[in-house]
Amino acid sequence: MDKQSIIELNQLGLADLHIHSCLSPCADLYMSPRFIAKNAVERGLKMAALTDHNSSQNCPAFKYECEKVGIVPLFGMELNTKEEIHVLCITDQLERALAFDKIVSEKISKFENDPLVFGDQPVVNEKEEILYQIPYYLGNAVNISIDHIWDYLDPNHWLIIPSHINRQRNSLITNLGFIPELPFDAVEVAKANDDGRKMWGNYIVVRNSDMHRLDF
Amino acid sequence: MKISDLVKVSELTLVQPDYEDAPVSAGYTSDLLSDVMANASEAGVLITIQAHKNTLAVCKLLEIHSLIICNGRETDDEFMSIAKRERVAVFVTDLNQFQASVLIGQML
């Protein structure tokens, strides 16, 4: 995977590396893989990554929809680590994403999802039909420490980027209080409080939509 | 009170006994390490569920030499070896953070 090109595309505004589908309990239900792919075209993107909370199960439909409209798809998830820090884990190979999804589904602390409280978690196919719902809440922490992500993910094939590090919750800076020296490919800065910097310490800054609905 | 006084508490199990026996005149309870860093400088004991090496980094920074890991959370070998190196006593308990805080608070 050419990680540098992906980061350069992001900096040109042509690659969004952080998008949630309807599978994320906090996202709107119309955020189907088809809707996201079409929206990516409308936004003038070349590349888009589907990063639901702790799950990659909408990635097969996302691959199909992106290829149909000429968007380069990336796959993975926004992992919620043991420290409750959100980290984008992104690959260009669907099989790798699904293999990691399986590991995460075994290591997430299971707590039955109440759709009325947290929202629905539907897995959909390329016809936009709901195949099933994930029964446990996907927002929970996964028993993988931020220091040990690389035990599971080969850096030759994965981008590892802590999400919205300048945010007040589920972020590297808030939850740890500091940025540990780890081989992150970049750090993501959220729009609120973004001072426009290009580097954060030794790390390249990326900016993404983190969209859960249209008005992101 | 010193850290060694915590060893006598039946609800706490000492799992890392190689520690500096520092005085404990206060404690701090939090699972958000940025909050610990900002507010726990007077704490002799940190009560938390966060059993990973970054917690020990914060302990080192604030010179905290005892940790109580609540809710029976597991500690791994890496965590234990760093705790030993930094001479931080590690206790585990099935109590939750509130119960452990009340217990320690009554001893102070």
JSON list of N, CA and C in Angstrom, two decimals, chain A residues 82-85 143 145-148 168 170 173-178 180 182, chain B residues 31-35 37 49-55 57-58 73-74 76 78:
[
{"chain": "A", "resi": 82, "resn": "LYS", "atom": "N", "xyz": [-8.33, -0.18, 24.27]},
{"chain": "A", "resi": 82, "resn": "LYS", "atom": "CA", "xyz": [-8.49, -0.44, 25.71]},
{"chain": "A", "resi": 82, "resn": "LYS", "atom": "C", "xyz": [-8.51, 0.86, 26.52]},
{"chain": "A", "resi": 83, "resn": "GLU", "atom": "N", "xyz": [-7.76, 1.86, 26.04]},
{"chain": "A", "resi": 83, "resn": "GLU", "atom": "CA", "xyz": [-7.69, 3.15, 26.74]},
{"chain": "A", "resi": 83, "resn": "GLU", "atom": "C", "xyz": [-8.85, 4.06, 26.35]},
{"chain": "A", "resi": 84, "resn": "GLU", "atom": "N", "xyz": [-9.78, 3.54, 25.52]},
{"chain": "A", "resi": 84, "resn": "GLU", "atom": "CA", "xyz": [-10.90, 4.30, 24.97]},
{"chain": "A", "resi": 84, "resn": "GLU", "atom": "C", "xyz": [-10.43, 5.47, 24.12]},
{"chain": "A", "resi": 85, "resn": "ILE", "atom": "N", "xyz": [-9.39, 5.19, 23.34]},
{"chain": "A", "resi": 85, "resn": "ILE", "atom": "CA", "xyz": [-8.88, 6.15, 22.36]},
{"chain": "A", "resi": 85, "resn": "ILE", "atom": "C", "xyz": [-9.30, 5.66, 20.98]},
{"chain": "A", "resi": 143, "resn": "ASN", "atom": "N", "xyz": [-10.38, -4.87, 23.74]},
{"chain": "A", "resi": 143, "resn": "ASN", "atom": "CA", "xyz": [-9.24, -5.21, 24.61]},
{"chain": "A", "resi": 143, "resn": "ASN", "atom": "C", "xyz": [-7.93, -5.31, 23.81]},
{"chain": "A", "resi": 145, "resn": "SER", "atom": "N", "xyz": [-4.56, -2.73, 23.50]},
{"chain": "A", "resi": 145, "resn": "SER", "atom": "CA", "xyz": [-3.95, -1.48, 23.94]},
{"chain": "A", "resi": 145, "resn": "SER", "atom": "C", "xyz": [-3.40, -0.71, 22.73]},
{"chain": "A", "resi": 146, "resn": "ILE", "atom": "N", "xyz": [-3.39, 0.60, 22.82]},
{"chain": "A", "resi": 146, "resn": "ILE", "atom": "CA", "xyz": [-2.91, 1.41, 21.70]},
{"chain": "A", "resi": 146, "resn": "ILE", "atom": "C", "xyz": [-1.45, 1.05, 21.34]},
{"chain": "A", "resi": 147, "resn": "ASP", "atom": "N", "xyz": [-0.69, 0.62, 22.33]},
{"chain": "A", "resi": 147, "resn": "ASP", "atom": "CA", "xyz": [0.70, 0.22, 22.08]},
{"chain": "A", "resi": 147, "resn": "ASP", "atom": "C", "xyz": [0.80, -1.09, 21.30]},
{"chain": "A", "resi": 148, "resn": "HIS", "atom": "N", "xyz": [-0.28, -1.85, 21.27]},
{"chain": "A", "resi": 148, "resn": "HIS", "atom": "CA", "xyz": [-0.21, -3.20, 20.71]},
{"chain": "A", "resi": 148, "resn": "HIS", "atom": "C", "xyz": [-0.99, -3.38, 19.40]},
{"chain": "A", "resi": 168, "resn": "GLN", "atom": "N", "xyz": [-12.22, 16.54, 22.97]},
{"chain": "A", "resi": 168, "resn": "GLN", "atom": "CA", "xyz": [-12.28, 16.38, 24.43]},
{"chain": "A", "resi": 168, "resn": "GLN", "atom": "C", "xyz": [-12.60, 14.95, 24.88]},
{"chain": "A", "resi": 170, "resn": "ASN", "atom": "N", "xyz": [-12.46, 10.51, 23.89]},
{"chain": "A", "resi": 170, "resn": "ASN", "atom": "CA", "xyz": [-11.94, 9.43, 23.05]},
{"chain": "A", "resi": 170, "resn": "ASN", "atom": "C", "xyz": [-10.76, 9.86, 22.20]},
{"chain": "A", "resi": 173, "resn": "ILE", "atom": "N", "xyz": [-4.91, 12.76, 23.24]},
{"chain": "A", "resi": 173, "resn": "ILE", "atom": "CA", "xyz": [-4.44, 13.78, 24.18]},
{"chain": "A", "resi": 173, "resn": "ILE", "atom": "C", "xyz": [-5.30, 13.82, 25.44]},
{"chain": "A", "resi": 174, "resn": "THR", "atom": "N", "xyz": [-6.62, 13.70, 25.29]},
{"chain": "A", "resi": 174, "resn": "THR", "atom": "CA", "xyz": [-7.47, 13.74, 26.48]},
{"chain": "A", "resi": 174, "resn": "THR", "atom": "C", "xyz": [-7.33, 12.47, 27.31]},
{"chain": "A", "resi": 175, "resn": "ASN", "atom": "N", "xyz": [-7.35, 11.33, 26.66]},
{"chain": "A", "resi": 175, "resn": "ASN", "atom": "CA", "xyz": [-7.37, 10.08, 27.43]},
{"chain": "A", "resi": 175, "resn": "ASN", "atom": "C", "xyz": [-6.01, 9.72, 28.02]},
{"chain": "A", "resi": 176, "resn": "LEU", "atom": "N", "xyz": [-4.95, 10.06, 27.29]},
{"chain": "A", "resi": 176, "resn": "LEU", "atom": "CA", "xyz": [-3.63, 9.77, 27.84]},
{"chain": "A", "resi": 176, "resn": "LEU", "atom": "C", "xyz": [-2.99, 11.01, 28.46]},
{"chain": "A", "resi": 177, "resn": "GLY", "atom": "N", "xyz": [-3.24, 12.15, 27.88]},
{"chain": "A", "resi": 177, "resn": "GLY", "atom": "CA", "xyz": [-2.61, 13.37, 28.37]},
{"chain": "A", "resi": 177, "resn": "GLY", "atom": "C", "xyz": [-1.35, 13.72, 27.62]},
{"chain": "A", "resi": 178, "resn": "PHE", "atom": "N", "xyz": [-0.93, 12.81, 26.73]},
{"chain": "A", "resi": 178, "resn": "PHE", "atom": "CA", "xyz": [0.29, 13.06, 25.97]},
{"chain": "A", "resi": 178, "resn": "PHE", "atom": "C", "xyz": [0.25, 12.19, 24.72]},
{"chain": "A", "resi": 180, "resn": "PRO", "atom": "N", "xyz": [2.09, 9.39, 22.88]},
{"chain": "A", "resi": 180, "resn": "PRO", "atom": "CA", "xyz": [3.18, 8.42, 23.05]},
{"chain": "A", "resi": 180, "resn": "PRO", "atom": "C", "xyz": [3.97, 8.27, 21.75]},
{"chain": "A", "resi": 182, "resn": "LEU", "atom": "N", "xyz": [4.84, 6.30, 19.13]},
{"chain": "A", "resi": 182, "resn": "LEU", "atom": "CA", "xyz": [4.41, 5.07, 18.45]},
{"chain": "A", "resi": 182, "resn": "LEU", "atom": "C", "xyz": [4.45, 5.34, 16.95]},
{"chain": "B", "resi": 31, "resn": "ASP", "atom": "N", "xyz": [-10.18, 7.43, 35.51]},
{"chain": "B", "resi": 31, "resn": "ASP", "atom": "CA", "xyz": [-9.77, 6.55, 34.42]},
{"chain": "B", "resi": 31, "resn": "ASP", "atom": "C", "xyz": [-9.29, 7.35, 33.21]},
{"chain": "B", "resi": 32, "resn": "LEU", "atom": "N", "xyz": [-9.28, 8.64, 33.35]},
{"chain": "B", "resi": 32, "resn": "LEU", "atom": "CA", "xyz": [-8.86, 9.50, 32.25]},
{"chain": "B", "resi": 32, "resn": "LEU", "atom": "C", "xyz": [-7.48, 10.04, 32.62]},
{"chain": "B", "resi": 33, "resn": "LEU", "atom": "N", "xyz": [-6.46, 9.58, 31.91]},
{"chain": "B", "resi": 33, "resn": "LEU", "atom": "CA", "xyz": [-5.10, 9.88, 32.36]},
{"chain": "B", "resi": 33, "resn": "LEU", "atom": "C", "xyz": [-4.74, 11.36, 32.25]},
{"chain": "B", "resi": 34, "resn": "SER", "atom": "N", "xyz": [-5.34, 12.07, 31.32]},
{"chain": "B", "resi": 34, "resn": "SER", "atom": "CA", "xyz": [-5.06, 13.51, 31.24]},
{"chain": "B", "resi": 34, "resn": "SER", "atom": "C", "xyz": [-5.57, 14.20, 32.50]},
{"chain": "B", "resi": 35, "resn": "ASP", "atom": "N", "xyz": [-6.68, 13.72, 33.01]},
{"chain": "B", "resi": 35, "resn": "ASP", "atom": "CA", "xyz": [-7.24, 14.25, 34.25]},
{"chain": "B", "resi": 35, "resn": "ASP", "atom": "C", "xyz": [-6.33, 13.89, 35.43]},
{"chain": "B", "resi": 37, "resn": "MET", "atom": "N", "xyz": [-3.14, 13.37, 35.30]},
{"chain": "B", "resi": 37, "resn": "MET", "atom": "CA", "xyz": [-1.94, 14.21, 35.18]},
{"chain": "B", "resi": 37, "resn": "MET", "atom": "C", "xyz": [-2.17, 15.62, 35.71]},
{"chain": "B", "resi": 49, "resn": "ILE", "atom": "N", "xyz": [-9.18, 1.77, 36.54]},
{"chain": "B", "resi": 49, "resn": "ILE", "atom": "CA", "xyz": [-9.29, 0.49, 35.83]},
{"chain": "B", "resi": 49, "resn": "ILE", "atom": "C", "xyz": [-8.28, 0.42, 34.68]},
{"chain": "B", "resi": 50, "resn": "GLN", "atom": "N", "xyz": [-7.50, 1.48, 34.49]},
{"chain": "B", "resi": 50, "resn": "GLN", "atom": "CA", "xyz": [-6.62, 1.53, 33.32]},
{"chain": "B", "resi": 50, "resn": "GLN", "atom": "C", "xyz": [-5.30, 0.82, 33.59]},
{"chain": "B", "resi": 51, "resn": "ALA", "atom": "N", "xyz": [-5.26, -0.48, 33.31]},
{"chain": "B", "resi": 51, "resn": "ALA", "atom": "CA", "xyz": [-4.06, -1.28, 33.58]},
{"chain": "B", "resi": 51, "resn": "ALA", "atom": "C", "xyz": [-3.23, -1.42, 32.32]},
{"chain": "B", "resi": 52, "resn": "HIS", "atom": "N", "xyz": [-2.53, -0.36, 31.94]},
{"chain": "B", "resi": 52, "resn": "HIS", "atom": "CA", "xyz": [-1.63, -0.43, 30.79]},
{"chain": "B", "resi": 52, "resn": "HIS", "atom": "C", "xyz": [-0.44, 0.49, 31.03]},
{"chain": "B", "resi": 53, "resn": "LYS", "atom": "N", "xyz": [0.55, 0.41, 30.16]},
{"chain": "B", "resi": 53, "resn": "LYS", "atom": "CA", "xyz": [1.82, 1.05, 30.50]},
{"chain": "B", "resi": 53, "resn": "LYS", "atom": "C", "xyz": [1.76, 2.58, 30.56]},
{"chain": "B", "resi": 54, "resn": "ASN", "atom": "N", "xyz": [0.79, 3.16, 29.86]},
{"chain": "B", "resi": 54, "resn": "ASN", "atom": "CA", "xyz": [0.69, 4.62, 29.91]},
{"chain": "B", "resi": 54, "resn": "ASN", "atom": "C", "xyz": [0.28, 5.11, 31.30]},
{"chain": "B", "resi": 55, "resn": "THR", "atom": "N", "xyz": [-0.48, 4.28, 32.01]},
{"chain": "B", "resi": 55, "resn": "THR", "atom": "CA", "xyz": [-0.83, 4.62, 33.40]},
{"chain": "B", "resi": 55, "resn": "THR", "atom": "C", "xyz": [0.45, 4.72, 34.23]},
{"chain": "B", "resi": 57, "resn": "ALA", "atom": "N", "xyz": [3.38, 5.45, 33.08]},
{"chain": "B", "resi": 57, "resn": "ALA", "atom": "CA", "xyz": [4.11, 6.66, 32.66]},
{"chain": "B", "resi": 57, "resn": "ALA", "atom": "C", "xyz": [3.62, 7.87, 33.46]},
{"chain": "B", "resi": 58, "resn": "VAL", "atom": "N", "xyz": [2.32, 7.93, 33.66]},
{"chain": "B", "resi": 58, "resn": "VAL", "atom": "CA", "xyz": [1.75, 9.04, 34.43]},
{"chain": "B", "resi": 58, "resn": "VAL", "atom": "C", "xyz": [2.17, 8.92, 35.90]},
{"chain": "B", "resi": 73, "resn": "ARG", "atom": "N", "xyz": [-9.81, -6.16, 36.80]},
{"chain": "B", "resi": 73, "resn": "ARG", "atom": "CA", "xyz": [-9.20, -6.04, 35.47]},
{"chain": "B", "resi": 73, "resn": "ARG", "atom": "C", "xyz": [-7.85, -6.76, 35.40]},
{"chain": "B", "resi": 74, "resn": "GLU", "atom": "N", "xyz": [-7.58, -7.34, 34.26]},
{"chain": "B", "resi": 74, "resn": "GLU", "atom": "CA", "xyz": [-6.33, -8.10, 34.11]},
{"chain": "B", "resi": 74, "resn": "GLU", "atom": "C", "xyz": [-5.13, -7.19, 33.92]},
{"chain": "B", "resi": 76, "resn": "ASP", "atom": "N", "xyz": [-1.18, -7.36, 32.34]},
{"chain": "B", "resi": 76, "resn": "ASP", "atom": "CA", "xyz": [-0.34, -8.25, 31.53]},
{"chain": "B", "resi": 76, "resn": "ASP", "atom": "C", "xyz": [1.13, -8.17, 31.96]},
{"chain": "B", "resi": 78, "resn": "GLU", "atom": "N", "xyz": [3.85, -7.17, 30.43]},
{"chain": "B", "resi": 78, "resn": "GLU", "atom": "CA", "xyz": [4.55, -5.91, 30.12]},
{"chain": "B", "resi": 78, "resn": "GLU", "atom": "C", "xyz": [4.26, -4.86, 31.20]}
]
